[in-house]
PDB file of C-alpha atoms in Angstrom:
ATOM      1  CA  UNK A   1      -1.722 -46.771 -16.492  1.00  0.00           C
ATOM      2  CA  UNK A   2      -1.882 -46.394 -12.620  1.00  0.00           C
ATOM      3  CA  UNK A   3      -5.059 -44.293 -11.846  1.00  0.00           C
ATOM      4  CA  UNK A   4      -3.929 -42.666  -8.752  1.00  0.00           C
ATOM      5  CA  UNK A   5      -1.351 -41.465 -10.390  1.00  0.00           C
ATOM      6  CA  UNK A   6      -3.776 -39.702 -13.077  1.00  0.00           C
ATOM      7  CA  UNK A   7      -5.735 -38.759 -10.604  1.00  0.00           C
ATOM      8  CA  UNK A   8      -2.810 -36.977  -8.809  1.00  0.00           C
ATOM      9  CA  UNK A   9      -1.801 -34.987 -12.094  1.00  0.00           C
ATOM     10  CA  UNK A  10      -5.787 -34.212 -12.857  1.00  0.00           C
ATOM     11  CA  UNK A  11      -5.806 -32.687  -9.202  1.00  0.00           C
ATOM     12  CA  UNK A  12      -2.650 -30.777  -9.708  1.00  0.00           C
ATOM     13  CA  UNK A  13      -4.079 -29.727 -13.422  1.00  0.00           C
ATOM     14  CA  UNK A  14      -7.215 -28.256 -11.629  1.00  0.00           C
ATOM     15  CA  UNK A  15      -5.423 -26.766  -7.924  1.00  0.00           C
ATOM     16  CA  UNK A  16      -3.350 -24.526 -10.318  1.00  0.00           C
ATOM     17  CA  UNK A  17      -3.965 -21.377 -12.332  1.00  0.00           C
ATOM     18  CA  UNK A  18      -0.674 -20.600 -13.551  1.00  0.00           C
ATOM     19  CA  UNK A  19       2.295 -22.003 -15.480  1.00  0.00           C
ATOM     20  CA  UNK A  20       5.375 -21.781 -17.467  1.00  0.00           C
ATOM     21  CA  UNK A  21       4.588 -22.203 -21.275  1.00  0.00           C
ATOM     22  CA  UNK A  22       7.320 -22.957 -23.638  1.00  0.00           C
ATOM     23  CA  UNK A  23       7.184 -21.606 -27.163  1.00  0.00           C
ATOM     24  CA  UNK A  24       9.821 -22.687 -30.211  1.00  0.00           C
ATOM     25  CA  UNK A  25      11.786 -19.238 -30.308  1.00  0.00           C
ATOM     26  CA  UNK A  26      11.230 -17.749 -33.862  1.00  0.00           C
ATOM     27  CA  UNK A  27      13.899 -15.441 -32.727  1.00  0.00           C
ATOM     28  CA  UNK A  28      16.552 -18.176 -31.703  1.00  0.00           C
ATOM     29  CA  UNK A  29      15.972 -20.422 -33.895  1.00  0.00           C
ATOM     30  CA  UNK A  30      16.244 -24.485 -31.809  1.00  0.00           C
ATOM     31  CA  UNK A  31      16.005 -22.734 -28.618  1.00  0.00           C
ATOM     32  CA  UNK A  32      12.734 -22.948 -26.045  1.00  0.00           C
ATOM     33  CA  UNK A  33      11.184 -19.649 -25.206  1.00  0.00           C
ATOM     34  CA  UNK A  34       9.455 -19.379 -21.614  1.00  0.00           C
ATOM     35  CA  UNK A  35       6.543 -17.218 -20.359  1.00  0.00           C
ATOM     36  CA  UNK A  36       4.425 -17.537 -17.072  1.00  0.00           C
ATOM     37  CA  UNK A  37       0.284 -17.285 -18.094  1.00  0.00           C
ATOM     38  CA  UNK A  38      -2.427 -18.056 -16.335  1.00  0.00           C
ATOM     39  CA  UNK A  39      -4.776 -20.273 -17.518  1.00  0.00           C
ATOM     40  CA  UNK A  40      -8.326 -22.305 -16.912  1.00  0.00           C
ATOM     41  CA  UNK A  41      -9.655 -25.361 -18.346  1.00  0.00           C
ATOM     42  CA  UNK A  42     -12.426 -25.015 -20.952  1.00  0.00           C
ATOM     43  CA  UNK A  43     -15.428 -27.295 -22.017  1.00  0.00           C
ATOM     44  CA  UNK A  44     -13.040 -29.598 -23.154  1.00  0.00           C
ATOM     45  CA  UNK A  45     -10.590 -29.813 -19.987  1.00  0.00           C
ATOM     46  CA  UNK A  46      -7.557 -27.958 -22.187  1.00  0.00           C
ATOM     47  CA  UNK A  47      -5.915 -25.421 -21.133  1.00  0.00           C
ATOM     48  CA  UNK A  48      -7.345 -22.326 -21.553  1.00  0.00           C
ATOM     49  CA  UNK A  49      -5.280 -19.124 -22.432  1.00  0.00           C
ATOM     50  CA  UNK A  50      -5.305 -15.688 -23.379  1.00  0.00           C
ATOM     51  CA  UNK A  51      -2.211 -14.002 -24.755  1.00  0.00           C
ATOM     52  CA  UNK A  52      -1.444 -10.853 -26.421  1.00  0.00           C
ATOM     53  CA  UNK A  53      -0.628 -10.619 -30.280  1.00  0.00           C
ATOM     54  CA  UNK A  54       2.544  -8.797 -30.034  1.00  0.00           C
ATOM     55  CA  UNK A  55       3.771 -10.953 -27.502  1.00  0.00           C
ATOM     56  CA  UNK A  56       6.675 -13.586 -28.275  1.00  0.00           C
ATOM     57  CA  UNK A  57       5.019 -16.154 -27.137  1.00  0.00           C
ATOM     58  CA  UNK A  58       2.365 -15.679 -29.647  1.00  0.00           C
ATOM     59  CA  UNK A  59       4.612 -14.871 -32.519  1.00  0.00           C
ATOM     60  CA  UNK A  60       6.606 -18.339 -32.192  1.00  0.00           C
ATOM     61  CA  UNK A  61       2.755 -20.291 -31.593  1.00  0.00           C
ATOM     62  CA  UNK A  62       1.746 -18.266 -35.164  1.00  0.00           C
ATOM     63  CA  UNK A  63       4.874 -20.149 -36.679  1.00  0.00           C
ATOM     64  CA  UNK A  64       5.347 -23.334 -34.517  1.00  0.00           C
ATOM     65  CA  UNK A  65       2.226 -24.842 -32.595  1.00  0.00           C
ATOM     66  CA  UNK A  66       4.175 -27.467 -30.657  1.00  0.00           C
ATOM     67  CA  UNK A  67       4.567 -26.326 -27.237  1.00  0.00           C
ATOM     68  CA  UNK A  68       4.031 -26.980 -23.641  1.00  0.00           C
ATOM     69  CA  UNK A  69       2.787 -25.966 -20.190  1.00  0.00           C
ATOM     70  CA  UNK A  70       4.839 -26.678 -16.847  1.00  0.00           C
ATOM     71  CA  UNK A  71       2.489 -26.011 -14.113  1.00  0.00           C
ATOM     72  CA  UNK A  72       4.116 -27.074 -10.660  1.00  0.00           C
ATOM     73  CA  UNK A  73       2.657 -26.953  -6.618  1.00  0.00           C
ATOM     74  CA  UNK A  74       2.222 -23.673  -5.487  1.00  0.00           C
ATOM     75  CA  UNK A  75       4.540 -22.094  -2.639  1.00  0.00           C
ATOM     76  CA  UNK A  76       6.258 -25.681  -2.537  1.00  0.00           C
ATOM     77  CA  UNK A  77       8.932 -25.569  -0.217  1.00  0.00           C
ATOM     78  CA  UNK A  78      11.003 -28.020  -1.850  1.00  0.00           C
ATOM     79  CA  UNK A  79      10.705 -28.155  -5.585  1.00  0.00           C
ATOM     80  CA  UNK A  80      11.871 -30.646  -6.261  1.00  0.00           C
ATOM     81  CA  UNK A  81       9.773 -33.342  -3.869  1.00  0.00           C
ATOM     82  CA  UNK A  82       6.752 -31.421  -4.943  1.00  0.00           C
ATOM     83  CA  UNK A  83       4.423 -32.770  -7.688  1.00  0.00           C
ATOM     84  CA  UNK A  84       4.714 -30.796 -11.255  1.00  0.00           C
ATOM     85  CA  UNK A  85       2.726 -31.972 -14.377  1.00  0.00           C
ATOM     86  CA  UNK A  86       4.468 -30.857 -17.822  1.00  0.00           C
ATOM     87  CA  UNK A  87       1.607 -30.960 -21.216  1.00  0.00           C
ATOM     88  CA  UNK A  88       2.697 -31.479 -24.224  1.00  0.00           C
ATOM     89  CA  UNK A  89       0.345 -29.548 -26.633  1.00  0.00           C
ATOM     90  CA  UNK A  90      -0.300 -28.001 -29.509  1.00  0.00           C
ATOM     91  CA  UNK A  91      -2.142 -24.742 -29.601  1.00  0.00           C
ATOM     92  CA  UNK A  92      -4.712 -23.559 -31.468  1.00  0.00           C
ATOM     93  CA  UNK A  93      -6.046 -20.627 -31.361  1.00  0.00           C
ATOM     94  CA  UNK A  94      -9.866 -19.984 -31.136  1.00  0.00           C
ATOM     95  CA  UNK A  95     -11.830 -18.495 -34.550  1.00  0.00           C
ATOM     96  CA  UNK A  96     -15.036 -18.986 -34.349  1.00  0.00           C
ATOM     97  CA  UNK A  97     -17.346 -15.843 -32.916  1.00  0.00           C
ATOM     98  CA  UNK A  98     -19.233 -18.751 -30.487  1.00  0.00           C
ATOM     99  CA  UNK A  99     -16.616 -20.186 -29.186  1.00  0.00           C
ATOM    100  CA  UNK A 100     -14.494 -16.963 -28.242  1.00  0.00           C
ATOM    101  CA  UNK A 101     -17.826 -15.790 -26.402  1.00  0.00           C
ATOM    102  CA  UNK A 102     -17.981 -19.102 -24.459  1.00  0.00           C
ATOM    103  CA  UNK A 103     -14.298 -19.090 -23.822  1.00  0.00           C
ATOM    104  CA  UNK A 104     -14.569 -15.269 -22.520  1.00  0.00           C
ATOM    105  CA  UNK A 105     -17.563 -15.849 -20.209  1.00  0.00           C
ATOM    106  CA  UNK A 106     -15.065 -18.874 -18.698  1.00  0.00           C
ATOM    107  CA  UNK A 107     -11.786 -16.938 -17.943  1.00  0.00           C
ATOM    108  CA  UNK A 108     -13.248 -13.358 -17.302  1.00  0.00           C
ATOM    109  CA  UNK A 109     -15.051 -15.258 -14.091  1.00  0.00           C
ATOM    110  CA  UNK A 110     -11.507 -16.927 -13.419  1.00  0.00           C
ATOM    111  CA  UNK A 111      -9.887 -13.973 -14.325  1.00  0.00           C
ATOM    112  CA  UNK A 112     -11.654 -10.659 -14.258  1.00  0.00           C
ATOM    113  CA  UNK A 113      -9.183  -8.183 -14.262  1.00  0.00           C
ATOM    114  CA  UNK A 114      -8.560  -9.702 -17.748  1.00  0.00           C
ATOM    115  CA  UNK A 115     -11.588  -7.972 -19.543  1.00  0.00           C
ATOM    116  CA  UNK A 116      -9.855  -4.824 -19.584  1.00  0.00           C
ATOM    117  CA  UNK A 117      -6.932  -5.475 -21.725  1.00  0.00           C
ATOM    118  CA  UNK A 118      -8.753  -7.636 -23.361  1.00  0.00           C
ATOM    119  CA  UNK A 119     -11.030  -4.993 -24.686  1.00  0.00           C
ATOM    120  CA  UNK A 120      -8.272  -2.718 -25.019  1.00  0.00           C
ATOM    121  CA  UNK A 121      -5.730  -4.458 -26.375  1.00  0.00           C
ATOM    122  CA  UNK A 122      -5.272  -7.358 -29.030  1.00  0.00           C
ATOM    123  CA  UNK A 123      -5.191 -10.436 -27.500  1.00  0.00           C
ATOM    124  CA  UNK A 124      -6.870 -13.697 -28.620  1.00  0.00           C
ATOM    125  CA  UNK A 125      -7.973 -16.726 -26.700  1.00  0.00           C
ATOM    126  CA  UNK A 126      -5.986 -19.915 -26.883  1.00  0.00           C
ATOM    127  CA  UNK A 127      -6.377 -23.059 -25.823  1.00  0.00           C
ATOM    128  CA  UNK A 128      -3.602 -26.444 -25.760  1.00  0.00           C
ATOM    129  CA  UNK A 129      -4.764 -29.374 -27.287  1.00  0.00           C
ATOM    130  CA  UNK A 130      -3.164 -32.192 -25.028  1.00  0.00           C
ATOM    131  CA  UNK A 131      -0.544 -34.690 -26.963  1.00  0.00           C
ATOM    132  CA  UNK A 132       0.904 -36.085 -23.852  1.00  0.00           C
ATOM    133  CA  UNK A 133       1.562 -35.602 -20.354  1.00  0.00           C
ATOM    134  CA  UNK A 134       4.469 -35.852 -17.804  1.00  0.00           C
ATOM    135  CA  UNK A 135       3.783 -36.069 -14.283  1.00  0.00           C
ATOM    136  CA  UNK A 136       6.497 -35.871 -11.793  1.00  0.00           C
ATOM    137  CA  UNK A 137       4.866 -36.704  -8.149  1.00  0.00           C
ATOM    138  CA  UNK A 138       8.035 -36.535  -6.149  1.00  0.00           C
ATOM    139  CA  UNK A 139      11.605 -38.303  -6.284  1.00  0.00           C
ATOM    140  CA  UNK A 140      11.739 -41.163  -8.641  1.00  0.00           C
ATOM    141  CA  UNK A 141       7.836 -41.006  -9.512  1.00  0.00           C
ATOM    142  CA  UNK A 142       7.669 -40.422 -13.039  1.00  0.00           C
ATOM    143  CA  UNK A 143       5.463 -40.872 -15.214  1.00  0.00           C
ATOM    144  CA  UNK A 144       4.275 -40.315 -19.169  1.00  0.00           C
ATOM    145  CA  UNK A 145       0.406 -40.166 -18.984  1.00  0.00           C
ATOM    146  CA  UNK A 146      -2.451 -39.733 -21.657  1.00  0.00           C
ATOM    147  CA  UNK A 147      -6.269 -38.722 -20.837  1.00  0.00           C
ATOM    148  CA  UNK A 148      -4.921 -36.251 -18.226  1.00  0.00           C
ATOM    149  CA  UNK A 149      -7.732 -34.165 -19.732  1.00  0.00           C
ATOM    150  CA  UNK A 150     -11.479 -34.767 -18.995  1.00  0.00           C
ATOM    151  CA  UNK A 151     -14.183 -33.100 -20.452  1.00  0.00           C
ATOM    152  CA  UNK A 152     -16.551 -30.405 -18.373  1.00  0.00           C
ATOM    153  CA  UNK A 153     -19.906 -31.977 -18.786  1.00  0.00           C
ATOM    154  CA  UNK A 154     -21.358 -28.664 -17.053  1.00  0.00           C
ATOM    155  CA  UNK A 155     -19.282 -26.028 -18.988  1.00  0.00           C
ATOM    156  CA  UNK A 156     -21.016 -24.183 -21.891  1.00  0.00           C
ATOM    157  CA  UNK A 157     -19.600 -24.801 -25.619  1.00  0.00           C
ATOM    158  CA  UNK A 158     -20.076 -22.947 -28.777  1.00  0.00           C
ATOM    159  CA  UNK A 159     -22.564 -25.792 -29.610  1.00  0.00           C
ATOM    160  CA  UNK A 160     -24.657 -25.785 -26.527  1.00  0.00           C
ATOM    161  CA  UNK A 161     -25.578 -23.508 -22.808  1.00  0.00           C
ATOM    162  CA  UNK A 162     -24.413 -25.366 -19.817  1.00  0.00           C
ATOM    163  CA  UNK A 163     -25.362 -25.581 -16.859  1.00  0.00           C
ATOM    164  CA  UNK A 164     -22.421 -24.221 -14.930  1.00  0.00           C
ATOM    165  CA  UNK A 165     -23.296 -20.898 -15.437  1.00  0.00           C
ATOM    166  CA  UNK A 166     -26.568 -20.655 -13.775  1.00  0.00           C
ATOM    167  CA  UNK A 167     -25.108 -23.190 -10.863  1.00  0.00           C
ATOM    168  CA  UNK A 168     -22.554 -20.415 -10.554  1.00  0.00           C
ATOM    169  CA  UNK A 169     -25.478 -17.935 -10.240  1.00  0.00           C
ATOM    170  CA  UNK A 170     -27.252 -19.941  -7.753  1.00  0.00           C
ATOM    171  CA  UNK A 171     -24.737 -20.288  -5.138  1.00  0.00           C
ATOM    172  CA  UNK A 172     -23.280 -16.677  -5.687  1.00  0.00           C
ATOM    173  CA  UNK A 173     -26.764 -15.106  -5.469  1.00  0.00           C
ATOM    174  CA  UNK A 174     -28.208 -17.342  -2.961  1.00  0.00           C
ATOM    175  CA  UNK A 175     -25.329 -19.314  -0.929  1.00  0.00           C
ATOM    176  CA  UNK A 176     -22.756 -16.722   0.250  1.00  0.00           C
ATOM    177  CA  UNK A 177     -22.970 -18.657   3.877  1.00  0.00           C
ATOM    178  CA  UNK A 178     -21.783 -21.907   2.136  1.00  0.00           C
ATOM    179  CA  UNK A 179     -19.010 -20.220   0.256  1.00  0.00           C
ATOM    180  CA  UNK A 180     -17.554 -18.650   3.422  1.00  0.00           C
ATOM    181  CA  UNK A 181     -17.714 -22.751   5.283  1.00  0.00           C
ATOM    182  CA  UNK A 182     -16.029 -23.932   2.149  1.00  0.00           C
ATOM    183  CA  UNK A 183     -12.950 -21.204   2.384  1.00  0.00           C
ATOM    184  CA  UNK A 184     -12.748 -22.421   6.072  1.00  0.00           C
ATOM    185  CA  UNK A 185     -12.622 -26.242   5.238  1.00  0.00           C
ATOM    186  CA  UNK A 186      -9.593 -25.387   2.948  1.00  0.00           C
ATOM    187  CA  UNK A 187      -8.073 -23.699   5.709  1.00  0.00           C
ATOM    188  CA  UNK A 188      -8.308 -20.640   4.133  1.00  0.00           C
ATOM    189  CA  UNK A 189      -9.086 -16.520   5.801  1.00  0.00           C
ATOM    190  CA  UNK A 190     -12.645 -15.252   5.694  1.00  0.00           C
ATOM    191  CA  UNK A 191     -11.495 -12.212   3.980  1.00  0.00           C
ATOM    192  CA  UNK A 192     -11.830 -10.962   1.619  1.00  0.00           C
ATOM    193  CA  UNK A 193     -15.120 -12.849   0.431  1.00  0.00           C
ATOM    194  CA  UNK A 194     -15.012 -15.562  -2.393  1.00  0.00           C
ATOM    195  CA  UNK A 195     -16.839 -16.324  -4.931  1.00  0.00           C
ATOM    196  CA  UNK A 196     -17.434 -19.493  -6.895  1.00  0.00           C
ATOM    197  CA  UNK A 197     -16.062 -18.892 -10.396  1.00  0.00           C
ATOM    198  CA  UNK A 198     -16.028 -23.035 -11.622  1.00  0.00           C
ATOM    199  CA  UNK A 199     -17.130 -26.259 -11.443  1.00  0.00           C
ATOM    200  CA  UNK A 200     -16.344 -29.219 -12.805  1.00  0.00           C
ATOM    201  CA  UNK A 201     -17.540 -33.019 -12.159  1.00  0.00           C
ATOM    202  CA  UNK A 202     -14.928 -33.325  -9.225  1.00  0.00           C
ATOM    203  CA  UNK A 203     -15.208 -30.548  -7.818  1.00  0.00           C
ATOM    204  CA  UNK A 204     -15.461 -26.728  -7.868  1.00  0.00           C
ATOM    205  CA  UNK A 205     -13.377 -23.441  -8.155  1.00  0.00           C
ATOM    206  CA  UNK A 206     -13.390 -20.000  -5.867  1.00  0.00           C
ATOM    207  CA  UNK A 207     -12.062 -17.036  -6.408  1.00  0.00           C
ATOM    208  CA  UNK A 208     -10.621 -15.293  -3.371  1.00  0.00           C
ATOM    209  CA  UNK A 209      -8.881 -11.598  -4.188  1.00  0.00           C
ATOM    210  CA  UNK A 210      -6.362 -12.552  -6.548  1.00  0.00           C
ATOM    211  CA  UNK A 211      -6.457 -16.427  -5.671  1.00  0.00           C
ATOM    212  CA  UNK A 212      -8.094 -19.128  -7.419  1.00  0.00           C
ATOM    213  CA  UNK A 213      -8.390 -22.784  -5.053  1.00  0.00           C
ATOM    214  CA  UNK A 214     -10.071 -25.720  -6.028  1.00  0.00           C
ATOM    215  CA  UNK A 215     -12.604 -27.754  -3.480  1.00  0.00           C
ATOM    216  CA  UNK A 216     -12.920 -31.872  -4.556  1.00  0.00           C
ATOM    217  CA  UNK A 217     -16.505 -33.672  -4.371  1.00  0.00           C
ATOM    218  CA  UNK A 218     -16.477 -36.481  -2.141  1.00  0.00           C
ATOM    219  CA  UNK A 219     -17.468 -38.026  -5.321  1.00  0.00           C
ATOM    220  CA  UNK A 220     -17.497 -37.360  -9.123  1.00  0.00           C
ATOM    221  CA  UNK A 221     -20.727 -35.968 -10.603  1.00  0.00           C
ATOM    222  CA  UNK A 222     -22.535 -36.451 -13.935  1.00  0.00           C
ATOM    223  CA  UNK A 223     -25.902 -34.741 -13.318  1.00  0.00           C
ATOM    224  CA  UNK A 224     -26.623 -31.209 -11.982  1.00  0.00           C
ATOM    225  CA  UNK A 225     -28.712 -32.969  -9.170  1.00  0.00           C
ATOM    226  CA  UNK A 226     -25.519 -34.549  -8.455  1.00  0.00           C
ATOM    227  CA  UNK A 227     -23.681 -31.495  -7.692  1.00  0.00           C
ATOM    228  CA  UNK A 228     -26.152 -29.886  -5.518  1.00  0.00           C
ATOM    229  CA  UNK A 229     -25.832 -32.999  -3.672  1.00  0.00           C
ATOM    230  CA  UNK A 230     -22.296 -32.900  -3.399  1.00  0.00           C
ATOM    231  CA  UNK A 231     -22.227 -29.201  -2.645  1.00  0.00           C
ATOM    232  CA  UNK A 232     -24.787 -29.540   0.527  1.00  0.00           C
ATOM    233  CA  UNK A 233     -22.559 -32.102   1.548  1.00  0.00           C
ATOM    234  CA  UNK A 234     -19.380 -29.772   1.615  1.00  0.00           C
ATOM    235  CA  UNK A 235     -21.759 -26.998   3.508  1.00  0.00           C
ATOM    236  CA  UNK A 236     -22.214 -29.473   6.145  1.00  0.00           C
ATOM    237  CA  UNK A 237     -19.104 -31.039   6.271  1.00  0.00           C
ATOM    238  CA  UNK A 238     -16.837 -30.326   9.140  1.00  0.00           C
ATOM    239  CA  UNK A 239     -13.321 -31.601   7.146  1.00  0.00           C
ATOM    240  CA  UNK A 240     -12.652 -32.128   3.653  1.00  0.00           C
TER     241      UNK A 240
END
């Protein structure tokens, strides 16, 4: 296993929010059903969805797990030369009262908007538990992959609090300045005004309006201590 090439498909794994996910059509019995959701990675590094109960989609997961996730490079101009990352999953959906909490806290700071329907409507969080991956970085590089995944030694579980959450705190509360250099080191507007929403060891997630974009450490990071490090360095860095 090449890991560049891993590293490529994590990247494009965390840089997106959004993807195609193919169902086995109840309906249509032998025939793929699509639907575009947005997702986030949990605690785990899966994917991270939440869907409605009525939907198709849903249906066709209730009577076939097997499934998968295309998730492709965003406003690509040639779609085919761009990198897209296919997962192979099966989805379960979440049970337990702890982990639906932790999994809510997660994607209502990815995806806010979300909290209404959720609490309106009957949906239920989801998440895809990786069987393989297929990474596509251009023509003619192809590639099956495993470990794609990689677990979020920050993110809080069912089992245990994490420390992502108050991070998140820290530099929303306290750090606005450094949140506004890192929209302009990813070449990004000043308005409207992000927020940090994620991190992970390699690097963190903002939320701008409706957009979610990804920032990469210099370096990866296993201790909190780490991270701050790694985030001062981005606030004083003049490039990415």
């Amino acid at each position: 296993m090449n890991p560049e090439v891993n590293h490529n498909a994590r990247v494009l794994l965390l840089r997106e929010y959004r993807g195609v996910l193919s169902t086995q059509s109840k309906a249509m019995p032998g025939f793929p059903f699509g639907s575009a959701v947005p997702y986030c990675l949990d605690e785990q590094g899966w994917p991270l969805i939440l869907i409605s109960r009525i939907a198709q989609h849903t249906r066709n997961l209730q009577a076939d797990p097997r499934c998968s996730l295309l998730v492709g490079e965003r406003d690509a101009d040639d779609v085919q030369a761009a990198g897209r990352l296919t997962l192979l999953a099966e989805a379960k959906k979440l049970e337990d009262g702890q982990a639906i909490e932790a999994a809510s806290q997660r994607y209502y700071r990815y995806f806010p908007e979300s909290r209404d329907y959720h609490q309106a409507h009957d949906f239920d969080f989801w998440h895809l538990q990786p069987v393989r991956w297929r990474y596509i970085g251009g023509f003619g590089a192809i590639h099956w992959l495993d470990g794609v995944e990689r677990a979020n030694p920050f993110a809080a579980s069912a089992q245990a609090p994490g420390a992502e959450d108050s991070m998140i705190e820290h530099m929303n509360g306290d750090h606005r300045d450094a949140i506004a250099h890192y929209l302009e080191l990813a070449g990004l507007p000043a308005e409207p005004p992000a927020g940090m929403v994620g991190i992970d060891s390699e690097g963190c997630h903002l939320r701008q309006g409706r957009q979610l974009h990804w920032l990469p450490f210099a370096q990866a990071c296993a201790t909190p201590l780490e991270v701050r490090q790694a985030l001062v360095a981005l606030a004083r860095a003049s490039s990415l």
